[in-house]
Short mmCIF file of C-alpha atoms and ligand atoms in Angstrom, two decimals:
data_model
loop_
_atom_site.label_atom_id
_atom_site.label_comp_id
_atom_site.label_asym_id
_atom_site.label_seq_id
_atom_site.Cartn_x
_atom_site.Cartn_y
_atom_site.Cartn_z
CA MET A 1 -42.48 -6.86 10.31
CA ASN A 2 -45.43 -9.10 11.39
CA GLN A 3 -45.75 -10.16 7.80
CA ASP A 4 -42.04 -11.07 7.79
CA LYS A 5 -42.37 -13.11 10.97
CA GLY A 6 -45.44 -14.86 9.56
CA ASP A 7 -43.40 -15.90 6.54
CA ILE A 8 -40.52 -17.08 8.69
CA LYS A 9 -42.91 -19.13 10.87
CA LYS A 10 -44.35 -20.79 7.79
CA ARG A 11 -40.91 -21.59 6.43
CA ILE A 12 -39.80 -23.14 9.74
CA LEU A 13 -42.99 -25.17 10.08
CA THR A 14 -42.79 -26.49 6.51
CA GLU A 15 -39.23 -27.63 7.03
CA ALA A 16 -40.10 -29.18 10.43
CA THR A 17 -43.02 -31.11 8.91
CA ARG A 18 -40.74 -32.37 6.19
CA LEU A 19 -38.43 -33.75 8.90
CA GLY A 20 -41.38 -35.28 10.79
CA ILE A 21 -41.13 -33.16 13.94
CA LEU A 22 -43.69 -31.00 15.76
CA LEU A 23 -42.54 -27.80 17.41
CA ASN A 24 -44.31 -26.64 20.54
CA PRO A 25 -45.16 -22.87 20.56
CA GLU A 26 -42.22 -21.92 22.76
CA ALA A 27 -39.76 -23.85 20.61
CA LEU A 28 -41.20 -22.24 17.49
CA LEU A 29 -40.88 -18.79 19.04
CA ILE A 30 -37.17 -19.28 19.78
CA LEU A 31 -36.52 -20.46 16.24
CA VAL A 32 -38.39 -17.46 14.81
CA GLU A 33 -36.53 -15.00 17.01
CA ASN A 34 -33.17 -16.49 16.02
CA TYR A 35 -34.01 -17.17 12.41
CA ASP A 36 -31.15 -17.33 9.98
CA GLU A 37 -31.99 -18.62 6.51
CA LYS A 38 -28.66 -20.31 5.90
CA SER A 39 -28.34 -22.20 9.17
CA LEU A 40 -32.01 -23.23 9.53
CA PRO A 41 -31.81 -26.61 7.70
CA THR A 42 -28.78 -27.72 9.76
CA ILE A 43 -30.35 -26.64 13.02
CA LEU A 44 -33.67 -28.35 12.29
CA SER A 45 -32.08 -31.61 11.26
CA LYS A 46 -30.06 -31.60 14.49
CA ILE A 47 -33.27 -30.92 16.40
CA ALA A 48 -34.91 -33.89 14.64
CA GLU A 49 -31.97 -36.11 15.64
CA GLU A 50 -32.18 -34.95 19.25
CA ALA A 51 -35.95 -35.50 19.35
CA LYS A 52 -35.45 -39.01 18.00
CA LYS A 53 -32.89 -39.72 20.72
CA ARG A 54 -35.43 -38.61 23.29
CA ASN A 55 -38.15 -40.70 21.66
CA SER A 56 -40.43 -37.73 21.25
CA VAL A 57 -41.96 -36.13 18.16
CA VAL A 58 -42.94 -32.95 19.97
CA VAL A 59 -39.98 -30.65 20.29
CA SER A 60 -39.74 -28.54 23.44
CA ARG A 61 -37.85 -25.34 24.18
CA GLU A 62 -35.18 -27.40 25.97
CA VAL A 63 -34.43 -29.41 22.85
CA VAL A 64 -34.09 -26.28 20.73
CA THR A 65 -31.81 -24.49 23.15
CA SER A 66 -29.70 -27.57 23.72
CA VAL A 67 -29.17 -27.82 19.98
CA ILE A 68 -28.50 -24.20 19.24
CA GLY A 69 -26.49 -24.17 22.41
CA ALA A 70 -24.68 -21.44 24.18
CA SER A 71 -25.06 -18.85 21.44
CA ILE A 72 -28.84 -18.71 21.62
CA ARG A 73 -28.85 -18.71 25.40
CA ALA A 74 -26.34 -15.91 25.40
CA GLU A 75 -28.42 -14.07 22.81
CA ILE A 76 -31.64 -14.45 24.77
CA SER A 77 -29.97 -13.04 27.87
CA ALA A 78 -27.35 -10.49 26.92
CA GLY A 79 -26.57 -11.14 23.27
CA PHE A 80 -22.85 -11.35 23.95
CA HIS A 81 -20.08 -13.88 23.54
CA THR A 82 -19.40 -15.50 26.88
CA HIS A 83 -15.71 -14.97 26.20
CA PHE A 84 -14.00 -12.83 23.56
CA LEU A 85 -10.72 -14.47 22.55
CA ALA A 86 -9.39 -11.11 21.27
CA LYS A 87 -9.73 -9.67 24.77
CA ASP A 88 -6.85 -11.84 25.96
CA VAL A 89 -4.42 -9.99 23.68
CA GLU A 90 -3.16 -6.50 24.51
CA ASP A 91 -3.65 -3.63 22.02
CA ASP A 92 -0.68 -2.82 19.81
CA ILE A 93 -1.45 0.14 17.55
CA GLU A 94 1.15 2.48 16.15
CA ILE A 95 0.14 5.38 13.92
CA LEU A 96 2.96 5.59 11.37
CA LYS A 97 1.46 8.41 9.27
CA SER A 98 -1.62 10.60 9.58
CA TYR A 99 -1.78 14.06 7.99
CA GLU A 100 -3.07 17.26 9.53
CA ALA A 101 -4.59 20.06 7.44
CA LYS A 102 -1.87 22.26 5.90
CA GLN A 103 -1.98 25.87 4.80
CA VAL A 104 -2.22 25.94 1.04
CA SER A 105 -2.24 28.77 -1.44
CA ASP A 106 -2.40 28.83 -5.19
CA ASP A 107 1.30 29.42 -5.36
CA LEU A 108 3.08 28.24 -8.51
CA GLU A 109 6.40 27.76 -6.75
CA ALA A 110 4.76 25.45 -4.19
CA ARG A 111 3.26 23.42 -7.06
CA ARG A 112 6.66 23.18 -8.76
CA GLN A 113 8.13 21.97 -5.47
CA TYR A 114 5.36 19.39 -5.22
CA PHE A 115 6.19 17.79 -8.58
CA ALA A 116 9.93 18.10 -7.90
CA ASP A 117 9.37 16.24 -4.62
CA ARG A 118 7.38 13.51 -6.39
CA TYR A 119 10.11 13.17 -9.02
CA SER A 120 12.92 13.13 -6.51
CA LYS A 121 11.30 10.58 -4.15
CA ILE A 122 10.38 8.12 -6.90
CA SER A 123 13.59 8.60 -8.87
CA SER A 124 15.67 7.78 -5.82
CA MET A 125 13.70 4.52 -5.47
CA LEU A 126 14.54 3.78 -9.12
CA ARG A 127 18.19 4.83 -8.85
CA SER A 128 18.76 2.33 -6.07
CA ARG A 129 17.97 -0.49 -8.51
CA ALA A 130 20.77 -2.38 -10.23
CA ASP A 131 19.01 -2.32 -13.62
CA MET A 132 19.06 1.49 -13.84
CA SER A 133 22.57 1.82 -15.19
CA PRO A 134 24.00 3.45 -17.27
CA TYR A 135 21.80 6.37 -16.28
CA TYR A 136 21.56 9.63 -18.25
CA PRO A 137 19.48 12.71 -17.43
CA LEU A 138 17.00 13.37 -20.22
CA ARG A 139 18.90 16.28 -21.83
CA LYS A 140 22.07 14.21 -21.96
CA ALA A 141 20.21 11.16 -23.30
CA CYS A 142 18.91 13.26 -26.18
CA SER A 143 22.41 14.33 -27.17
CA LEU A 144 23.91 10.82 -27.31
CA PRO A 145 25.12 9.54 -30.72
CA ASP A 146 23.07 7.05 -32.73
CA ARG A 147 23.03 3.45 -31.44
CA SER A 148 23.73 4.54 -27.88
CA GLU A 149 21.69 2.85 -25.17
CA GLY A 150 20.92 3.80 -21.61
CA LYS A 151 18.38 4.45 -18.87
CA THR A 152 16.65 7.63 -17.84
CA ILE A 153 13.97 8.64 -15.34
CA VAL A 154 10.97 10.60 -16.50
CA MET A 155 7.62 11.98 -15.47
CA VAL A 156 4.98 11.10 -18.07
CA TYR A 157 3.32 14.15 -19.53
CA GLU A 158 1.17 12.47 -22.14
CA LYS A 159 0.65 9.00 -23.52
CA ARG A 160 -0.11 8.52 -27.23
CA GLU A 161 -0.41 5.49 -29.49
CA ASN A 162 3.16 5.68 -30.87
CA TYR A 163 5.03 7.86 -28.40
CA ILE A 164 5.05 9.27 -24.90
CA VAL A 165 5.81 12.86 -24.05
CA VAL A 166 8.04 12.94 -20.99
CA GLU A 167 10.00 15.35 -18.86
CA ASP A 168 12.42 15.50 -16.00
CA MET A 169 13.17 18.53 -13.87
CA ASP A 170 15.31 20.04 -16.61
CA PHE A 171 14.15 18.90 -20.03
CA SER A 172 11.19 17.61 -22.01
CA THR A 173 11.02 15.37 -25.08
CA LYS A 174 9.16 12.64 -26.96
CA ILE A 175 10.15 9.00 -26.60
CA LEU A 176 8.99 6.87 -29.54
CA ILE A 177 7.48 3.44 -29.10
CA PRO A 178 8.96 1.09 -31.73
CA ARG A 179 6.34 -0.39 -34.06
CA ASP A 180 7.56 -3.91 -33.35
CA CYS A 181 7.54 -3.47 -29.57
CA ASP A 182 6.97 -6.60 -27.48
CA LYS A 183 3.90 -7.54 -25.43
CA ASP A 184 5.55 -6.70 -22.12
CA LEU A 185 6.25 -3.13 -23.21
CA ARG A 186 2.71 -2.70 -24.64
CA GLU A 187 1.27 -3.97 -21.38
CA LYS A 188 3.39 -1.58 -19.32
CA ILE A 189 2.49 1.37 -21.51
CA GLY A 190 -1.15 0.40 -20.96
CA ARG A 191 -0.56 0.85 -17.22
CA LEU A 192 1.35 4.14 -17.47
CA LEU A 193 -0.49 7.11 -16.06
CA PRO A 194 0.01 10.79 -16.77
CA ASP A 195 2.23 12.42 -14.12
CA SER A 196 3.66 9.08 -12.97
CA VAL A 197 7.44 8.70 -12.62
CA VAL A 198 9.11 5.70 -14.26
CA GLY A 199 12.43 4.52 -15.59
CA VAL A 200 12.90 4.15 -19.35
CA SER A 201 15.43 1.97 -21.05
CA PHE A 202 16.11 3.67 -24.38
CA TYR A 203 18.20 3.48 -27.55
CA VAL A 204 19.04 6.26 -29.97
CA SER A 205 18.26 6.00 -33.66
CA ASN A 206 18.20 8.82 -36.25
CA SER A 207 18.85 11.22 -33.35
CA LYS A 208 15.59 10.16 -31.74
CA LEU A 209 14.95 8.36 -28.45
CA PHE A 210 13.20 5.00 -28.71
CA CYS A 211 11.75 3.07 -25.79
CA ARG A 212 13.11 -0.43 -25.25
CA SER A 213 11.36 -1.06 -21.96
CA ILE A 214 9.70 0.71 -19.05
CA ILE A 215 10.94 0.17 -15.51
CA PHE A 216 8.34 0.68 -12.78
CA PRO A 217 9.61 1.80 -9.38
CA ASP A 218 7.44 -1.07 -8.00
CA VAL A 219 7.51 -2.68 -4.56
CA PRO A 220 10.21 -5.17 -3.56
CA ILE A 221 9.28 -8.81 -3.05
CA LYS A 222 9.10 -9.62 0.65
CA LYS A 223 7.23 -12.11 2.78
CA PHE A 224 3.88 -11.22 4.32
CA LYS A 225 4.40 -10.47 7.98
CA THR A 226 2.45 -12.79 10.24
CA ILE A 227 2.26 -12.60 14.02
CA GLU A 228 2.06 -15.06 16.94
CA GLU A 229 -1.27 -13.85 18.29
CA ASP A 230 -4.41 -15.38 16.82
CA ILE A 231 -6.35 -12.16 16.26
CA SER A 232 -8.11 -10.63 13.26
CA VAL A 233 -8.97 -7.32 11.67
CA LEU A 234 -12.33 -6.58 10.07
CA LEU A 235 -11.94 -4.29 7.05
CA THR A 236 -14.82 -2.31 5.67
CA SER A 237 -15.75 1.06 4.11
CA ASP A 238 -18.47 3.12 2.44
CA ILE A 239 -21.17 2.86 5.08
CA HIS A 240 -22.99 5.94 3.71
CA TYR A 241 -25.04 6.43 6.87
CA GLY A 242 -27.89 8.84 6.11
CA SER A 243 -28.52 7.57 2.58
CA GLN A 244 -31.91 6.01 1.92
CA LYS A 245 -29.94 3.15 0.43
CA PHE A 246 -27.83 2.51 3.54
CA SER A 247 -28.57 -1.13 4.49
CA GLU A 248 -28.96 -0.61 8.19
CA LYS A 249 -30.30 -4.11 8.67
CA ALA A 250 -27.20 -5.74 7.19
CA PHE A 251 -24.87 -3.38 9.07
CA LEU A 252 -26.65 -4.20 12.33
CA ARG A 253 -26.34 -7.89 11.52
CA MET A 254 -22.60 -7.37 11.28
CA ILE A 255 -22.51 -5.58 14.63
CA LYS A 256 -24.63 -8.31 16.21
CA TRP A 257 -22.21 -10.84 14.72
CA LEU A 258 -19.30 -9.00 16.35
CA ARG A 259 -21.17 -9.29 19.65
CA ASP A 260 -22.32 -12.89 19.54
CA GLY A 261 -20.71 -14.57 16.55
CA GLY A 262 -23.81 -16.20 15.11
CA VAL A 263 -24.85 -19.80 15.35
CA THR A 264 -21.99 -22.05 14.31
CA GLU A 265 -18.95 -22.73 16.45
CA LYS A 266 -16.62 -21.72 13.60
CA GLU A 267 -18.34 -18.36 13.06
CA ARG A 268 -18.30 -17.68 16.79
CA GLU A 269 -14.58 -18.29 16.88
CA ILE A 270 -13.88 -16.01 13.90
CA SER A 271 -15.96 -13.23 15.40
CA SER A 272 -14.50 -13.50 18.87
CA ARG A 273 -10.94 -13.17 17.52
CA ILE A 274 -11.65 -9.76 15.95
CA LYS A 275 -9.61 -7.13 17.71
CA TYR A 276 -9.64 -4.25 15.22
CA MET A 277 -12.00 -2.80 12.67
CA ILE A 278 -10.93 -0.41 9.92
CA ILE A 279 -13.39 1.79 8.03
CA ALA A 280 -11.75 3.24 4.88
CA GLY A 281 -13.94 6.30 4.33
CA ASP A 282 -17.44 7.37 3.25
CA LEU A 283 -18.73 6.83 6.77
CA VAL A 284 -21.77 9.00 6.08
CA ASP A 285 -23.47 10.03 2.85
CA GLY A 286 -22.91 13.73 3.57
CA VAL A 287 -24.98 16.52 2.06
CA GLY A 288 -24.57 18.14 -1.37
CA ILE A 289 -21.97 15.64 -2.57
CA TYR A 290 -23.53 14.94 -5.99
CA PRO A 291 -26.38 16.51 -7.99
CA GLN A 292 -29.84 16.01 -6.47
CA GLN A 293 -28.43 13.94 -3.61
CA GLU A 294 -31.09 15.33 -1.23
CA LYS A 295 -33.71 13.17 -2.97
CA GLU A 296 -31.81 10.06 -1.90
CA LEU A 297 -31.09 11.14 1.68
CA GLN A 298 -32.81 9.66 4.72
CA VAL A 299 -30.98 11.99 7.12
CA ARG A 300 -30.42 15.46 5.69
CA ASP A 301 -28.16 16.88 8.36
CA VAL A 302 -24.48 16.00 8.58
CA GLU A 303 -24.38 16.28 12.35
CA LYS A 304 -27.30 13.88 12.66
CA GLN A 305 -25.63 11.52 10.21
CA TYR A 306 -22.50 11.28 12.38
CA GLY A 307 -24.68 11.08 15.51
CA GLY A 308 -26.68 8.19 14.05
CA LEU A 309 -23.58 6.35 12.94
CA SER A 310 -21.98 6.91 16.32
CA ASN A 311 -25.01 5.22 17.96
CA LEU A 312 -24.57 2.19 15.76
CA LEU A 313 -20.81 2.01 16.38
CA SER A 314 -21.40 2.29 20.14
CA GLN A 315 -22.85 -1.23 20.00
CA ILE A 316 -19.55 -2.71 18.84
CA PRO A 317 -17.86 -4.51 21.75
CA GLU A 318 -15.56 -2.06 23.50
CA HIS A 319 -12.39 -4.10 23.17
CA ILE A 320 -12.57 -3.81 19.34
CA LYS A 321 -10.61 -0.69 18.34
CA VAL A 322 -12.18 1.03 15.34
CA ILE A 323 -9.94 3.07 13.00
CA VAL A 324 -11.80 5.47 10.70
CA ILE A 325 -10.61 7.68 7.85
CA PRO A 326 -12.64 10.09 5.68
CA GLY A 327 -13.75 9.56 2.09
CA ASN A 328 -15.13 12.04 -0.44
CA HIS A 329 -18.56 12.00 1.31
CA ASP A 330 -17.19 12.86 4.76
CA ALA A 331 -17.00 16.17 6.57
CA THR A 332 -13.45 17.35 5.99
CA LEU A 333 -11.44 19.01 3.21
CA ARG A 334 -11.98 17.38 -0.15
CA ALA A 335 -8.49 17.35 -1.69
CA ILE A 336 -6.18 14.48 -0.74
CA PRO A 337 -4.37 13.96 1.56
CA GLN A 338 -7.57 14.66 3.51
CA PRO A 339 -7.06 15.57 7.14
CA PRO A 340 -9.17 13.56 9.62
CA ILE A 341 -12.95 14.16 9.80
CA PHE A 342 -13.59 17.61 11.35
CA ASP A 343 -13.34 17.53 15.15
CA GLU A 344 -16.96 18.47 15.82
CA TYR A 345 -18.11 15.30 14.01
CA ALA A 346 -15.17 13.03 14.84
CA GLU A 347 -15.83 13.79 18.52
CA LYS A 348 -19.22 12.15 18.18
CA LEU A 349 -17.61 8.98 16.89
CA GLU A 350 -14.73 9.12 19.35
CA SER A 351 -17.11 9.54 22.28
CA ASN A 352 -17.42 5.76 22.03
CA GLY A 353 -13.92 5.49 23.49
CA ASN A 354 -12.74 2.82 21.06
CA VAL A 355 -12.81 4.90 17.84
CA ILE A 356 -9.62 6.44 16.41
CA SER A 357 -10.03 9.02 13.62
CA LEU A 358 -7.13 9.44 11.16
CA SER A 359 -6.41 11.03 7.77
CA ASN A 360 -6.98 9.73 4.23
CA PRO A 361 -4.54 8.17 3.43
CA CYS A 362 -2.79 6.99 6.56
CA MET A 363 -0.46 4.21 7.62
CA VAL A 364 -0.99 2.22 10.79
CA SER A 365 0.88 -0.68 12.30
CA LEU A 366 -1.18 -3.30 14.15
CA HIS A 367 1.10 -5.68 16.06
CA GLY A 368 3.83 -4.82 13.54
CA VAL A 369 1.68 -5.49 10.45
CA LYS A 370 1.59 -2.32 8.34
CA PHE A 371 -1.76 -1.19 6.91
CA LEU A 372 -1.91 1.44 4.18
CA ILE A 373 -5.47 2.76 4.39
CA TYR A 374 -6.77 4.94 1.58
CA HIS A 375 -10.32 5.74 0.46
CA GLY A 376 -9.46 5.39 -3.24
CA THR A 377 -10.96 8.36 -5.12
CA SER A 378 -8.12 8.23 -7.66
CA MET A 379 -9.34 4.83 -8.89
CA GLU A 380 -11.71 6.80 -11.12
CA ASP A 381 -8.72 8.40 -12.90
CA ILE A 382 -6.83 5.13 -13.05
CA ALA A 383 -9.87 3.46 -14.65
CA THR A 384 -9.89 6.26 -17.24
CA PHE A 385 -6.19 6.21 -18.16
CA ALA A 386 -5.00 2.65 -17.59
CA LYS A 387 -5.98 -0.17 -19.92
CA ASN A 388 -6.62 -2.99 -17.47
CA ALA A 389 -8.24 -1.05 -14.61
CA SER A 390 -11.99 -0.62 -14.25
CA TYR A 391 -14.52 0.14 -11.50
CA ASP A 392 -15.35 -3.52 -11.04
CA ARG A 393 -11.69 -4.61 -10.77
CA PRO A 394 -10.32 -2.27 -8.08
CA GLU A 395 -7.52 -4.70 -7.26
CA ASN A 396 -5.95 -3.92 -10.66
CA ALA A 397 -5.93 -0.20 -9.89
CA MET A 398 -4.41 -0.98 -6.49
CA GLU A 399 -1.68 -3.00 -8.18
CA ILE A 400 -0.91 -0.09 -10.52
CA MET A 401 -0.64 2.28 -7.53
CA LEU A 402 1.93 -0.04 -5.96
CA GLN A 403 3.86 -0.46 -9.22
CA LEU A 404 3.97 3.31 -9.72
CA ARG A 405 4.51 3.86 -5.97
CA HIS A 406 1.85 6.57 -5.91
CA LEU A 407 -1.75 6.66 -4.64
CA ALA A 408 -3.02 9.27 -7.08
CA PRO A 409 -0.58 9.88 -9.94
CA VAL A 410 -2.95 11.74 -12.27
CA TYR A 411 -3.05 15.44 -11.52
CA GLY A 412 -5.73 17.82 -12.77
CA SER A 413 -8.35 15.22 -13.66
CA ARG A 414 -11.16 14.02 -11.35
CA THR A 415 -9.21 13.54 -8.11
CA PRO A 416 -8.58 16.75 -6.21
CA ILE A 417 -4.99 16.69 -4.91
CA ILE A 418 -3.15 19.11 -2.63
CA ALA A 419 -0.23 19.83 -4.98
CA HIS A 420 1.72 21.96 -2.57
CA GLY A 421 5.21 21.42 -1.16
CA ARG A 422 5.81 17.77 -0.25
CA ASP A 423 4.08 14.95 -2.09
CA GLU A 424 2.53 12.86 0.69
CA LEU A 425 0.87 10.49 -1.77
CA VAL A 426 4.09 8.77 -2.84
CA ILE A 427 4.03 5.24 -1.39
CA GLU A 428 7.36 5.57 0.44
CA GLU A 429 6.93 2.79 2.94
CA VAL A 430 5.82 -0.59 1.60
CA PRO A 431 2.74 -1.89 3.46
CA ASP A 432 1.77 -5.47 4.31
CA VAL A 433 -1.89 -4.72 3.73
CA PHE A 434 -3.32 -2.19 1.28
CA HIS A 435 -6.96 -1.35 2.09
CA THR A 436 -9.19 0.84 -0.10
CA GLY A 437 -12.89 1.43 -0.73
CA HIS A 438 -14.76 3.99 -2.84
CA VAL A 439 -15.81 1.89 -5.86
CA HIS A 440 -18.33 -0.10 -3.75
CA VAL A 441 -17.12 -3.42 -5.10
CA PHE A 442 -15.71 -6.05 -2.77
CA ARG A 443 -12.52 -7.56 -4.19
CA ASN A 444 -9.42 -8.97 -2.64
CA GLY A 445 -6.14 -10.09 -4.09
CA VAL A 446 -2.42 -10.30 -3.48
CA TYR A 447 0.39 -8.41 -5.16
CA ARG A 448 3.95 -9.39 -4.26
CA GLU A 449 2.64 -10.77 -0.95
CA ILE A 450 0.85 -7.50 -0.13
CA LYS A 451 -2.81 -8.17 0.68
CA LEU A 452 -5.05 -6.01 -1.45
CA ILE A 453 -8.52 -5.46 -0.06
CA ASN A 454 -11.20 -3.24 -1.51
CA SER A 455 -13.85 -3.53 1.10
CA GLY A 456 -17.12 -2.86 -0.75
CA THR A 457 -20.01 -0.98 0.84
CA TRP A 458 -23.15 -1.01 2.99
CA GLN A 459 -25.11 1.06 0.50
CA GLU A 460 -27.44 -0.55 -2.05
CA ARG A 461 -27.26 0.73 -5.62
CA THR A 462 -28.31 4.39 -5.85
CA ARG A 463 -30.09 5.97 -8.79
CA TYR A 464 -26.93 7.97 -9.46
CA GLN A 465 -24.88 4.77 -9.64
CA GLU A 466 -27.48 3.28 -11.97
CA GLN A 467 -26.96 6.21 -14.31
CA LEU A 468 -23.19 5.69 -14.11
CA GLY A 469 -23.57 1.94 -14.72
CA ILE A 470 -21.93 1.05 -11.40
CA MET A 471 -22.95 -2.31 -9.91
CA PRO A 472 -22.08 -2.41 -6.21
CA THR A 473 -21.63 -5.56 -4.08
CA PRO A 474 -23.04 -4.44 -0.71
CA ASN A 475 -23.03 -5.99 2.77
CA ILE A 476 -19.77 -7.94 2.73
CA ALA A 477 -16.97 -7.49 5.26
CA ALA A 478 -13.40 -8.75 4.99
CA VAL A 479 -11.73 -10.45 7.91
CA LEU A 480 -7.95 -10.72 7.87
CA ALA A 481 -6.35 -13.21 10.27
CA LEU A 482 -3.00 -11.72 11.36
CA LYS A 483 -1.63 -15.12 12.38
CA ASN A 484 -1.56 -16.52 8.84
CA GLY A 485 -2.65 -13.68 6.52
CA SER A 486 -5.82 -15.43 5.35
CA VAL A 487 -8.66 -13.19 4.19
CA SER A 488 -12.30 -14.29 4.47
CA GLN A 489 -15.38 -12.59 3.09
CA ILE A 490 -18.35 -12.53 5.39
CA ARG A 491 -21.79 -11.72 3.96
CA PHE A 492 -24.46 -10.07 6.03
CA ASP A 493 -27.45 -9.93 3.70
O1 D5M B 1 -18.60 6.55 -5.09
C1 D5M B 1 -19.40 5.45 -5.44
C2 D5M B 1 -19.11 4.99 -6.82
O2 D5M B 1 -19.56 5.96 -7.75
C3 D5M B 1 -17.65 4.79 -7.16
O3 D5M B 1 -17.57 3.66 -8.02
C4 D5M B 1 -17.23 5.99 -7.89
C5 D5M B 1 -18.49 6.41 -8.57
N1 D5M B 1 -18.60 7.84 -8.73
C6 D5M B 1 -18.84 8.75 -7.78
N2 D5M B 1 -18.88 9.98 -8.28
C7 D5M B 1 -18.65 9.85 -9.61
C8 D5M B 1 -18.56 10.76 -10.70
N3 D5M B 1 -18.71 12.08 -10.53
N4 D5M B 1 -18.31 10.26 -11.91
C9 D5M B 1 -18.17 8.93 -12.09
N5 D5M B 1 -18.23 8.06 -11.12
C10 D5M B 1 -18.48 8.49 -9.89
P1 D5M B 1 -18.95 7.45 -3.83
O4 D5M B 1 -17.72 8.15 -3.46
O5 D5M B 1 -19.46 6.56 -2.77
O6 D5M B 1 -20.03 8.38 -4.28
FE1 FE B 2 -18.61 5.50 -1.22
ZN1 ZN B 3 -16.22 7.42 -2.16
#
């Protein structure tokens, strides 16, 4: 620490000498205490200007504080914004969907119902489309005479180079992919996932079904919903509290930023408009989540992990409502939909008064803007089965989920799914914002006016991730302005 401060002092003094100013000890101390690498050159050149105006080469404490202004004074005293703009706007949170734990058994009939529910929900989305006619159930389609054409709705069983094996609730068959098929069809087949439900436009030749095109259930095109109030939402995930690689310093910098907004006027304004924060899972690192994890843990007790995180979150200004959902490292059931973090741990977080704990996934409306919040475990399966999805391009996987209207289509691979009764993972209601995490890579994009945000992580690269070849982008938060839908990335390292 002393070493660090020594270095910072040297850096400030070198820069000051370059500008021809002398800092008195008190002035130097303030600059050291409020050091920020990025803003230092601007601040010092303003100080030099001010000193020149005052006809003095020696810079006093007064000059420094007058330049850095209200933010430093506030920081020296309480470290708080003098006025939070977001406080002037009333809360407006509506929980549209959050799942509780359900009784499950290994009952085959319940599993059949699950896939029937998936098929029925997605096929009714498809049936409502004008381009789905003339429609034939699969059995009927297979009995049509040569040169007939039509549409059918199938669940993909298997995808091969030259054909797909498909089924509906009554029948199963192969649909051949013509050798001369166009780019659009190739591309769509690349995106198809096992167990997804899609429409197929087919023709019959030699008593066989051939695929002309694939029709994704997809999301309709609509405008992004903006609101009157000038408030923002900070989106983040994958804190991994308790891991040796958790970057506490960067996370604290973010919390400090929420409290005082940093040095520039613009930053202070952005920070003071934040009214909500969403954390999309992997709040703590957990215990026993992957092989030999204990070697990489700083805190080896789950209760202490949630306790420690709760202490950090308690420093977030009270008017900011924090919505949390679990990820695969959190203390709740593993299969999705995951019910909220177990009460005994969630209570620690909720003792802060401004924390709301929900399920993974869940759907929340903030001032009428709908957020679909999902940790994103299934992105691993999507990266395996879809051509254009990979761990470092999560926004492509998110786009595929929206096109297939399902958060975790692939069953029986890496993502544990509760395949019992109703399928809660079908994207029935179209969101305005789709927020995920899990792959530890910050990316944002837009699909049909839906904001896609994968919010990165606060964990540096672990040895396990090195082995897997995963390159995380830690310490970045996304801020979404609800007034105009703009998304900014804010770095805290
Ligand atoms: O996931 C962090 C990253 O590590 C994310 O990109 C997924 C990847 N990951 C996690 N577990 C596995 C396994 N078993 N195989 C391949 N890739 C994996 P997190 O949930 O934070 O551990
Ligand atoms: Fe994670
Ligand atoms: Zn995860």
